[in-house]
Amino acid sequence: MVKTMPKVDVVTVGVGWTGGIVAAECTKAGLKVVGLERGKSRGTVNFANVHDEYRYAIRYELMQDLSKETVTFRNNRRQKALPMRQLGSFLLGEGLGGAGTHWNGQVFRFLPYDFEIKTMTDKKYGKNFLGPGYQFQDWGLNYDQMEPYFDKFEKTSGVSGEENPLGPKRSDKYPNKPMKKTPLLQKFEKASQKLGYHPYMMPSANLSAPYKNIYGETINACQYCGFCERFGCEYGAKATPEVAVIPAALKTGKYEIRFDSNVVEVLTKGGKATGVRYIDTVTGEEYIQPADVVVLTSYMMNNAKLLMVSKIGTMYDPATGRGTLGRNYCYQIMPGATGFFDEQFNIFMGAGSLGECLDDFNGDNFDHSKLGFIHGANIALTQLGLRPIGNNPTHIDTPIWGAAFKKDSITNYTRSLSVGGQGASIPYKENFLTLDTRYKDVYGVPLLQINYDFTDQDKKLHKFISAKCGDILKEMGAKKVEVRADLTNYNIVPYQSTHNTGGTVMSKAPEDGVVNNYLQHWDCENLFAVGAGAFANNSGYNPTDTVGALSFRCAEGIIKYSKKGGSLV
Ligand SMILES: Cc1cc2nc3c(=O)[nH]c(=O)nc-3n(C[C@H](O)[C@H](O)[C@H](O)COP(=O)(O)OP(=O)(O)OC[C@H]3O[C@@H](n4cnc5c(N)ncnc54)[C@H](O)[C@@H]3O)c2cc1C
Ligand code: SF4
């Protein structure tokens, strides 16, 4: 029998950065919030023995259990989609803090160009510069409108950084000084300045000094332990939801988190959401949580899936171009180059956001008229701490096993460096999310299906940026530089980036997207969907500064809606 719980003001589905920020802001405004999280509770106290590469970075202990729920994937509509049975290309979060527990903490604002990409591209390069099939659109909110929310997220996570010489205008400095500029980063800086570029220290949520955030929560100083990406921080020195925002929400006494609670459906009546149905993953019991406002904060993939299975909104159809739910799925392109040196470097030391980077080939900071692609990539040298199991730098022509592999890998482990970019992804009509018609999760709900392949735009961008990365390594003194091979088809197996975007896109008008610029569903006024799903296109950066900023915007919308009701635009 399904048990119905007492009604609350707000229910969120998932407790990562988006769920945590919505909870902190809404409880502060006096609303009663319940967070339903399918995973378990965890925090700094659990990470004392976290420096175990095999357990956490290779076996993904902190991440989603794909034996219960996964996605299916195909490159195009002619193929049969199959389930992703092991985490690979991207790593899905689970448990308190979501992927925000084991993220690197690289915190970039998207560019003004990202938010008005259609208007700016058409104006500068003419209409249809990329040819048919590319579906880019303005977001319905510009950089100036986003700026206060970026500022708030950076002051929530205590970002350590310095001014980007080519960056958009800021209302305030970063709250903390940049991380330490190691000899390696100085080498990158010198070489790129010599080439005429504008390097700066990567903005980091691994903090350069202890910091009290806007909620009064303390984040400690980074110890440069080198076990950041894919691990929790045992020093409480990485801004994560469970360190920076969730305690603030709990202290109000108006927040309850229910763990082992997997939401399977958003319930609606008369065009409004009435609550959610969820399953206790330990006992198998079913519950209904009624709420005045339902907020999907379950990562872009789960947000899209929940809307699809609950039949809220119009599904995108790639054959006709009609519909919005599932449209504009974007990923990222990872161009780069490796330089082989005689000298040795301390590459095993580092931090998740220890890096030096530049934006000379990002956004519209350079002329694309003869290049055949738009946008670009932030180019960086990061010093994350190269762990020994996952990192075996060898030359392109060295075999991938055997004695030659071992020799090359051991020699080059401390003698090679990579410079890489995070290439922006532009939406294409055949890249979309839908529901799988054959495979279901352990609760009997259809799996989300990803249809994705790299486009000509991606291939050109990849080649161009890889060459630029190679030039920097040459200037840094590498005796040999190997540029990454040209892009072919997207492969879901090797890790690339957990920067998936789109599917529940934000828009100025209902016919162009799923949510308005308060992340409020166009067809269901008391339902909000927040996260990178709202991005109309992906950028040449990591997404979470923009995700965090949008979460503050969404919380503002929920509070307004709770007082007045109705559409917010
Ligand atoms: C290894 C790694 C490194 C990264 N590094 C960076 C970086 O340096 N910079 C950056 O900007 N970004 C980085 N990211 C991305 C960043 O982690 C995400 O952008 C961010 O965590 C997304 O927050 P979210 O709240 O949208 O989703 P999540 O963090 O995924 O949280 C969603 C939560 O919802 C829960 N949930 C899902 N479905 C349900 C359901 N049906 N019922 C109940 N609960 C549910 C999940 O268990 C999860 O806890 C990284 C990601 C990974 C994996
Ligand atoms: S590198 Fe710094 S922030 Fe990251 S886990 Fe280690 S101490 Fe924490």
XYZ file of C-alpha atoms and ligand atoms in Angstrom:
630
model
C 0.000 0.000 0.000
C 1.257 3.491 -0.838
C 1.734 5.678 2.252
C 1.025 9.429 1.909
C 3.258 11.726 3.963
C 2.222 15.127 5.408
C 2.299 17.898 2.791
C 5.277 20.304 2.716
C 5.937 23.616 0.969
C 8.737 22.289 -1.242
C 10.025 18.843 -2.153
C 13.335 18.453 -4.015
C 14.358 15.300 -5.866
C 18.063 14.748 -5.112
C 20.455 16.504 -2.739
C 23.542 17.693 -4.630
C 24.521 21.319 -5.387
C 21.140 22.174 -6.936
C 19.061 20.495 -4.211
C 21.320 21.895 -1.479
C 21.141 25.505 -2.691
C 17.367 25.388 -3.208
C 16.988 23.965 0.326
C 19.316 26.547 1.927
C 17.576 29.507 0.277
C 13.983 28.300 0.676
C 14.344 27.278 4.345
C 16.006 30.644 5.067
C 12.868 32.239 3.596
C 10.709 30.199 5.996
C 9.547 27.408 3.678
C 9.427 23.793 4.884
C 11.550 21.648 2.555
C 11.932 17.878 2.209
C 14.874 16.575 0.156
C 14.466 13.041 -1.207
C 17.839 11.462 -1.979
C 18.169 7.972 -3.456
C 21.677 7.535 -1.956
C 23.041 7.579 1.606
C 24.239 10.265 4.004
C 27.992 11.056 4.029
C 30.396 13.883 4.815
C 33.965 14.884 5.735
C 34.028 12.416 8.658
C 33.649 9.487 6.218
C 36.684 10.389 4.110
C 39.537 9.564 6.541
C 40.773 6.625 4.428
C 39.826 8.030 1.065
C 43.285 7.914 -0.577
C 42.521 4.579 -2.218
C 42.728 5.008 -5.970
C 41.370 1.585 -6.845
C 38.311 1.784 -4.587
C 37.229 5.326 -5.399
C 38.710 6.357 -8.767
C 38.616 3.006 -10.587
C 35.680 1.234 -8.867
C 33.724 4.492 -8.324
C 32.584 3.833 -4.740
C 30.935 7.249 -4.338
C 28.948 7.077 -7.579
C 25.749 5.713 -9.077
C 25.164 1.944 -8.964
C 24.469 1.073 -12.606
C 23.129 -2.377 -11.743
C 19.994 -0.581 -10.485
C 19.653 2.248 -12.959
C 21.633 3.346 -15.989
C 21.169 4.982 -19.388
C 21.082 3.450 -22.849
C 23.091 4.889 -25.695
C 23.369 4.886 -29.475
C 25.290 7.088 -31.902
C 22.346 7.558 -34.234
C 18.729 6.579 -34.850
C 19.674 3.661 -37.122
C 21.466 1.866 -34.283
C 19.987 -0.211 -31.442
C 20.562 1.543 -28.105
C 22.299 -0.531 -25.421
C 22.694 0.035 -21.662
C 25.884 1.559 -20.247
C 26.791 -1.258 -17.838
C 29.904 0.369 -16.316
C 30.549 4.038 -15.692
C 32.796 5.379 -18.420
C 32.454 8.527 -20.495
C 30.808 10.404 -17.593
C 30.399 9.637 -13.874
C 26.965 9.955 -12.293
C 26.585 11.120 -8.703
C 24.729 9.453 -5.844
C 24.430 10.121 -2.130
C 24.450 13.327 -0.082
C 26.215 16.051 -2.088
C 25.773 14.163 -5.386
C 28.668 14.621 -7.811
C 29.477 17.809 -5.886
C 31.180 15.581 -3.274
C 33.755 14.179 -5.679
C 34.071 17.022 -8.171
C 37.362 18.842 -8.870
C 36.093 22.295 -7.925
C 37.033 24.186 -11.115
C 34.638 27.141 -11.062
C 34.191 29.105 -14.292
C 31.477 31.567 -15.248
C 30.021 31.024 -18.711
C 30.631 33.875 -21.159
C 28.164 36.586 -22.286
C 28.481 34.881 -25.697
C 27.023 31.625 -24.312
C 23.796 33.232 -23.155
C 23.168 35.101 -26.426
C 24.919 32.756 -28.811
C 22.351 32.943 -31.620
C 22.066 36.733 -31.716
C 25.816 37.261 -31.470
C 26.761 34.577 -34.021
C 24.190 35.741 -36.597
C 25.285 39.343 -36.149
C 28.977 38.667 -36.635
C 29.067 35.736 -39.088
C 25.667 35.936 -40.801
C 22.707 33.577 -40.534
C 23.309 29.808 -41.042
C 27.091 30.111 -40.673
C 27.268 26.464 -39.537
C 24.781 25.166 -42.077
C 21.576 23.202 -41.377
C 20.904 21.044 -38.327
C 22.552 23.159 -35.621
C 19.869 24.325 -33.192
C 21.518 26.976 -31.125
C 19.344 29.613 -29.458
C 19.604 32.435 -26.915
C 18.910 31.335 -23.349
C 16.309 33.968 -22.478
C 18.553 35.536 -19.853
C 21.849 37.363 -20.427
C 25.186 37.549 -18.606
C 24.325 40.812 -16.829
C 21.201 39.184 -15.387
C 23.263 36.134 -14.331
C 26.104 38.121 -12.736
C 24.608 38.551 -9.211
C 23.880 34.810 -9.041
C 27.436 33.911 -10.153
C 28.724 36.228 -7.439
C 26.524 34.494 -4.865
C 27.654 30.987 -5.833
C 31.308 32.050 -5.709
C 30.786 33.565 -2.237
C 29.017 30.360 -1.167
C 31.926 28.182 -2.239
C 34.728 30.632 -1.334
C 36.299 30.519 -4.785
C 40.051 31.181 -4.893
C 40.975 32.968 -8.080
C 42.333 35.955 -9.916
C 40.872 38.208 -12.609
C 40.657 36.636 -16.067
C 42.200 39.246 -18.423
C 39.697 38.273 -21.149
C 36.783 37.514 -18.831
C 33.433 39.297 -18.557
C 32.960 42.077 -16.018
C 32.526 41.144 -12.383
C 30.764 43.078 -9.627
C 33.353 41.920 -7.075
C 36.694 40.124 -6.744
C 36.894 36.397 -5.942
C 36.468 35.883 -2.196
C 39.909 34.224 -1.859
C 43.371 34.599 -3.366
C 44.373 32.086 -6.065
C 45.989 28.727 -5.285
C 49.789 28.359 -5.250
C 51.443 28.996 -8.603
C 53.708 25.925 -8.777
C 56.852 25.768 -10.988
C 54.855 23.790 -13.563
C 52.129 26.412 -13.777
C 54.745 29.150 -14.017
C 56.236 27.307 -16.986
C 52.835 27.271 -18.738
C 52.292 30.937 -17.894
C 55.652 32.023 -19.289
C 55.257 30.050 -22.517
C 51.708 31.216 -23.210
C 52.573 34.848 -22.469
C 55.457 34.528 -24.941
C 52.936 33.375 -27.551
C 50.883 36.515 -26.856
C 48.125 34.815 -24.831
C 46.502 35.866 -21.533
C 46.955 33.153 -18.870
C 45.461 33.306 -15.369
C 45.097 31.017 -12.351
C 42.126 28.670 -12.558
C 39.233 29.717 -10.273
C 39.092 27.034 -7.612
C 36.688 25.664 -4.995
C 39.719 23.989 -3.350
C 40.388 26.912 -1.056
C 43.680 28.777 -0.726
C 42.762 29.825 2.853
C 40.095 28.982 5.470
C 36.865 30.828 4.679
C 33.489 31.511 6.255
C 30.822 31.605 3.541
C 27.647 33.692 3.185
C 25.741 31.179 5.357
C 28.400 31.268 8.080
C 29.694 27.783 7.158
C 33.474 27.221 7.293
C 35.461 25.675 4.446
C 39.086 24.832 5.316
C 42.346 25.415 3.409
C 43.393 22.897 0.730
C 46.347 20.643 1.605
C 47.212 19.853 -2.052
C 46.722 16.145 -1.345
C 46.239 15.201 -5.001
C 43.209 12.974 -4.274
C 40.427 15.363 -5.174
C 38.643 14.410 -8.389
C 36.515 11.283 -7.719
C 37.213 11.484 -3.934
C 35.643 13.264 -0.964
C 37.898 15.737 0.887
C 39.017 14.570 4.337
C 40.077 18.116 5.258
C 36.701 19.759 4.562
C 38.700 22.002 2.224
C 36.701 21.566 -0.966
C 33.450 23.483 -1.316
C 30.833 20.737 -1.538
C 27.080 20.850 -0.893
C 27.431 18.927 2.390
C 30.049 21.401 3.659
C 28.802 24.710 2.208
C 24.990 24.698 2.009
C 23.265 21.629 3.501
C 24.277 22.417 7.144
C 22.841 25.928 6.689
C 19.502 24.478 5.586
C 19.445 21.937 8.455
C 20.162 24.639 11.045
C 16.891 26.412 10.168
C 14.950 23.407 11.524
C 12.828 23.528 8.382
C 14.723 20.959 6.339
C 14.442 17.200 6.362
C 16.486 14.895 4.143
C 15.142 11.407 3.522
C 17.816 9.011 2.255
C 17.332 5.745 0.295
C 14.365 7.470 -1.329
C 14.184 7.041 -5.086
C 11.611 9.211 -6.833
C 9.883 7.444 -9.720
C 7.171 9.899 -10.745
C 6.053 13.506 -10.492
C 2.314 13.481 -9.731
C 0.045 16.031 -11.409
C -3.598 17.064 -11.313
C -5.300 19.740 -13.415
C -1.995 20.925 -14.930
C -0.241 21.344 -11.571
C 2.196 19.120 -9.682
C 0.737 17.659 -6.494
C 3.887 15.931 -5.242
C 6.091 12.952 -6.034
C 5.910 9.187 -5.691
C 9.035 7.521 -4.315
C 10.295 4.114 -3.269
C 12.257 3.349 -0.111
C 15.178 1.481 -1.679
C 15.818 -0.557 1.506
C 12.300 -1.782 2.290
C 10.728 -1.442 -1.158
C 7.798 0.492 0.362
C 6.099 3.145 -1.755
C 5.361 6.683 -0.556
C 3.719 9.835 -1.833
C 5.181 13.161 -0.748
C 2.646 15.925 -1.433
C 4.057 19.448 -1.854
C 3.019 22.907 -3.011
C 6.165 23.100 -5.148
C 8.116 20.231 -6.729
C 11.758 20.875 -7.699
C 13.753 18.487 -9.866
C 17.349 18.690 -8.624
C 18.370 15.174 -9.646
C 21.046 15.983 -12.305
C 20.167 16.828 -15.882
C 19.643 13.205 -16.953
C 17.296 12.265 -14.106
C 15.414 15.558 -14.415
C 14.712 14.817 -18.088
C 13.795 11.205 -17.345
C 11.338 12.130 -14.572
C 9.560 14.653 -16.812
C 9.372 12.083 -19.605
C 8.001 9.230 -17.493
C 5.545 11.612 -15.804
C 4.415 12.811 -19.260
C 4.938 16.501 -18.492
C 5.779 18.611 -21.566
C 6.145 17.729 -25.243
C 8.761 15.200 -26.321
C 11.261 16.347 -28.927
C 10.977 14.535 -32.247
C 14.188 14.704 -34.330
C 12.267 13.727 -37.490
C 10.022 16.802 -37.391
C 12.030 19.102 -35.086
C 8.885 19.566 -32.988
C 8.750 19.332 -29.203
C 11.224 20.527 -26.592
C 11.722 17.823 -23.920
C 14.990 16.024 -24.677
C 16.194 18.583 -27.231
C 19.640 20.283 -27.260
C 21.524 17.500 -25.472
C 25.162 18.607 -25.555
C 28.396 17.125 -24.302
C 31.994 18.323 -24.529
C 34.974 17.851 -26.796
C 38.340 17.189 -25.208
C 41.118 18.420 -27.535
C 44.710 18.566 -26.356
C 48.327 17.531 -26.738
C 51.014 15.765 -24.709
C 54.569 17.005 -24.448
C 57.487 14.707 -23.609
C 60.394 16.310 -21.744
C 63.825 15.287 -20.426
C 63.334 17.034 -17.100
C 61.168 15.505 -14.348
C 58.110 17.149 -12.736
C 56.215 16.603 -9.468
C 53.077 15.570 -11.343
C 51.905 13.317 -8.458
C 51.259 16.415 -6.298
C 48.323 18.706 -6.858
C 44.698 19.612 -6.233
C 41.432 19.278 -8.150
C 41.493 22.845 -9.437
C 45.190 23.621 -9.394
C 45.779 25.005 -12.866
C 46.665 27.887 -15.123
C 44.486 28.547 -18.139
C 43.601 30.980 -20.926
C 40.571 32.079 -22.942
C 42.224 33.399 -26.092
C 40.477 30.625 -28.072
C 37.215 30.451 -26.180
C 33.773 31.891 -26.965
C 34.037 34.583 -29.576
C 37.416 35.916 -28.415
C 38.924 35.152 -31.844
C 37.866 35.355 -35.462
C 36.005 32.272 -36.714
C 35.073 33.530 -40.174
C 37.463 31.180 -42.024
C 37.386 28.314 -39.511
C 33.979 26.741 -40.186
C 33.120 26.395 -36.507
C 31.970 28.654 -33.689
C 32.925 28.931 -30.014
C 36.076 27.260 -28.670
C 37.655 26.040 -25.455
C 39.317 27.172 -22.270
C 42.878 25.828 -22.582
C 44.596 24.721 -19.367
C 47.493 22.967 -17.764
C 46.153 21.349 -14.591
C 48.158 19.768 -11.811
C 45.576 17.448 -10.280
C 47.935 14.827 -8.875
C 48.402 12.027 -11.394
C 47.580 8.790 -9.606
C 49.577 5.723 -10.677
C 46.857 3.250 -11.748
C 44.918 5.610 -13.983
C 47.824 7.433 -15.589
C 50.242 5.766 -17.948
C 51.602 8.375 -20.345
C 53.083 6.683 -23.407
C 53.819 7.721 -26.978
C 51.072 7.247 -29.590
C 52.953 4.408 -31.350
C 53.778 2.480 -28.139
C 51.689 -0.720 -27.706
C 49.020 -0.493 -24.971
C 50.383 -3.500 -23.018
C 53.608 -5.481 -22.549
C 57.246 -4.584 -21.834
C 57.460 -1.604 -24.190
C 54.331 -0.117 -22.608
C 55.714 -0.539 -19.083
C 59.082 0.981 -19.978
C 57.585 3.965 -21.779
C 55.019 4.558 -19.044
C 57.583 4.442 -16.212
C 59.976 6.767 -18.060
C 57.343 9.289 -18.994
C 55.205 9.286 -15.841
C 57.182 12.229 -14.454
C 58.482 13.483 -17.812
C 55.320 14.283 -19.721
C 52.715 17.022 -19.456
C 49.318 17.492 -21.073
C 47.740 20.742 -22.115
C 44.060 20.387 -22.946
C 40.872 22.263 -23.668
C 37.228 21.748 -22.770
C 35.584 22.282 -26.129
C 32.121 23.841 -26.302
C 29.381 21.665 -27.755
C 26.724 23.185 -29.986
C 23.278 21.499 -30.148
C 22.556 19.455 -33.225
C 19.176 18.102 -34.308
C 20.187 14.416 -34.017
C 21.728 14.762 -30.529
C 18.883 14.316 -28.047
C 17.493 12.472 -25.035
C 14.440 10.247 -25.085
C 12.993 7.271 -23.199
C 14.217 3.803 -24.052
C 11.451 1.530 -25.303
C 13.129 -1.750 -24.268
C 15.122 -1.334 -21.045
C 13.802 -0.455 -17.555
C 15.454 0.291 -14.194
C 15.087 -1.860 -11.083
C 11.859 0.018 -10.180
C 10.252 -0.747 -13.544
C 10.736 2.782 -14.953
C 12.031 3.093 -18.565
C 15.701 4.068 -18.859
C 16.753 7.370 -20.342
C 18.222 6.960 -23.822
C 21.065 9.151 -25.130
C 21.379 9.701 -28.884
C 24.697 11.393 -29.531
C 27.573 11.700 -31.962
C 30.255 14.281 -32.632
C 29.407 16.777 -35.387
C 31.568 18.439 -38.080
C 31.635 21.522 -35.850
C 33.094 19.403 -33.013
C 35.709 17.834 -35.292
C 36.956 21.168 -36.619
C 37.030 22.699 -33.143
C 38.936 19.686 -31.775
C 41.629 19.880 -34.470
C 42.083 23.637 -34.086
C 42.344 23.650 -30.274
C 44.599 20.556 -30.182
C 47.084 22.361 -32.448
C 47.058 25.420 -30.136
C 47.736 23.150 -27.121
C 50.659 21.607 -29.029
C 52.124 25.077 -29.723
C 52.124 25.903 -26.004
C 53.908 22.640 -25.132
C 56.559 23.326 -27.796
C 57.111 26.771 -26.296
C 57.387 25.122 -22.858
C 60.385 23.176 -24.178
C 58.954 19.714 -24.880
C 61.376 17.621 -26.931
C 58.430 15.881 -28.600
C 54.776 16.938 -28.874
C 51.953 14.585 -29.806
C 48.644 16.199 -30.653
C 45.454 14.207 -29.891
C 44.180 12.187 -32.867
C 41.323 13.687 -34.895
C 37.804 13.060 -33.557
C 35.805 10.258 -35.122
C 32.594 8.914 -33.539
C 31.654 9.470 -29.905
C 32.407 6.439 -27.737
C 30.670 6.111 -24.347
C 33.361 3.853 -22.829
C 36.472 5.993 -22.049
C 36.113 8.794 -19.493
C 35.832 12.205 -21.133
C 33.857 14.693 -19.055
C 30.848 14.735 -16.720
C 29.709 17.947 -18.357
C 26.474 16.786 -19.974
C 23.940 19.511 -20.672
C 20.524 20.184 -22.243
C 17.331 18.159 -22.502
C 15.239 20.497 -20.298
C 16.324 23.742 -21.915
C 15.543 27.225 -20.629
C 13.967 29.612 -23.135
C 12.410 33.004 -23.648
C 9.216 31.536 -25.124
C 7.368 28.268 -24.292
C 7.743 26.892 -27.838
C 11.566 26.972 -27.568
C 12.180 25.245 -24.256
C 10.997 23.360 -21.192
C 11.502 25.949 -18.436
C 11.477 29.735 -18.210
C 14.408 31.734 -16.874
C 13.373 31.029 -13.269
C 13.619 27.314 -14.127
C 9.823 27.124 -13.787
C 8.162 24.612 -16.107
C 6.308 26.363 -18.927
C 3.373 23.914 -18.711
C 3.212 23.362 -14.941
C 3.686 26.476 -12.832
C 4.545 24.831 -9.492
C 7.205 22.534 -10.993
C 10.840 23.653 -11.366
C 13.738 21.786 -13.033
C 17.196 23.102 -12.215
C 20.634 21.991 -13.386
C 22.751 21.808 -16.518
C 19.695 20.458 -18.372
C 18.616 24.094 -18.640
C 21.683 25.039 -20.725
C 20.684 25.767 -24.323
C 24.276 24.955 -25.375
C 27.414 23.800 -23.589
C 30.374 26.105 -23.079
C 34.155 25.805 -23.167
C 34.227 25.494 -19.371
C 33.074 23.323 -16.479
C 29.362 23.845 -15.751
C 28.910 24.133 -11.987
C 29.344 27.889 -11.501
C 26.469 28.323 -13.968
C 24.487 25.447 -12.385
C 24.965 27.011 -8.936
C 23.990 30.469 -10.205
C 20.832 29.046 -11.796
C 19.984 27.280 -8.521
C 19.962 30.641 -6.728
C 17.801 32.061 -9.511
C 15.434 29.065 -9.187
C 15.206 29.459 -5.394
C 14.317 33.125 -5.877
C 11.580 32.010 -8.287
C 10.206 29.408 -5.848
C 10.055 31.961 -3.030
C 8.291 34.479 -5.304
C 5.908 31.788 -6.535
C 5.111 30.639 -2.982
C 4.050 34.184 -2.092
C 2.167 35.124 -5.254
C 1.558 31.999 -7.373
C 1.237 32.081 -11.156
C 3.738 32.309 -13.943
C 6.926 34.206 -13.083
C 7.431 35.740 -16.544
C 34.560 13.407 -11.286
C 33.830 14.701 -11.535
C 34.523 15.904 -11.532
C 33.845 17.103 -11.751
N 34.554 18.266 -11.689
C 33.917 19.441 -11.916
C 34.627 20.668 -11.841
O 35.811 20.721 -11.540
N 33.950 21.809 -12.101
C 32.633 21.821 -12.415
O 32.099 22.900 -12.691
N 31.931 20.668 -12.467
C 32.547 19.480 -12.211
N 31.833 18.319 -12.246
C 30.375 18.390 -12.496
C 29.621 18.683 -11.196
O 29.885 17.678 -10.276
C 28.118 18.777 -11.510
O 27.912 19.879 -12.396
C 27.256 19.032 -10.275
O 27.607 18.186 -9.220
C 25.789 18.847 -10.659
O 24.973 19.089 -9.545
P 23.453 18.586 -9.542
O 22.875 18.982 -8.233
O 22.793 19.055 -10.788
O 23.530 16.992 -9.695
P 24.214 15.858 -8.792
O 25.426 16.356 -8.121
O 24.356 14.668 -9.672
O 23.128 15.575 -7.668
C 21.908 14.943 -7.973
C 21.484 14.077 -6.819
O 20.179 13.587 -7.121
C 20.083 12.234 -6.729
N 19.039 11.596 -7.544
C 19.063 11.361 -8.882
N 17.919 10.785 -9.290
C 17.136 10.651 -8.180
C 15.841 10.125 -7.956
N 15.108 9.624 -8.948
N 15.371 10.137 -6.679
C 16.092 10.652 -5.645
N 17.343 11.156 -5.815
C 17.855 11.163 -7.069
C 21.466 11.667 -6.960
O 21.696 10.516 -6.165
C 22.360 12.852 -6.606
O 22.772 12.811 -5.261
C 32.470 17.099 -12.016
C 31.769 15.886 -12.030
C 32.441 14.695 -11.780
C 31.669 13.421 -11.774
S 43.310 18.578 -3.116
Fe 42.662 19.973 -1.468
S 40.461 20.185 -1.706
Fe 41.093 18.414 -2.907
S 40.770 16.659 -1.547
Fe 42.923 17.313 -1.293
S 42.899 18.786 0.393
Fe 40.777 18.514 -0.271
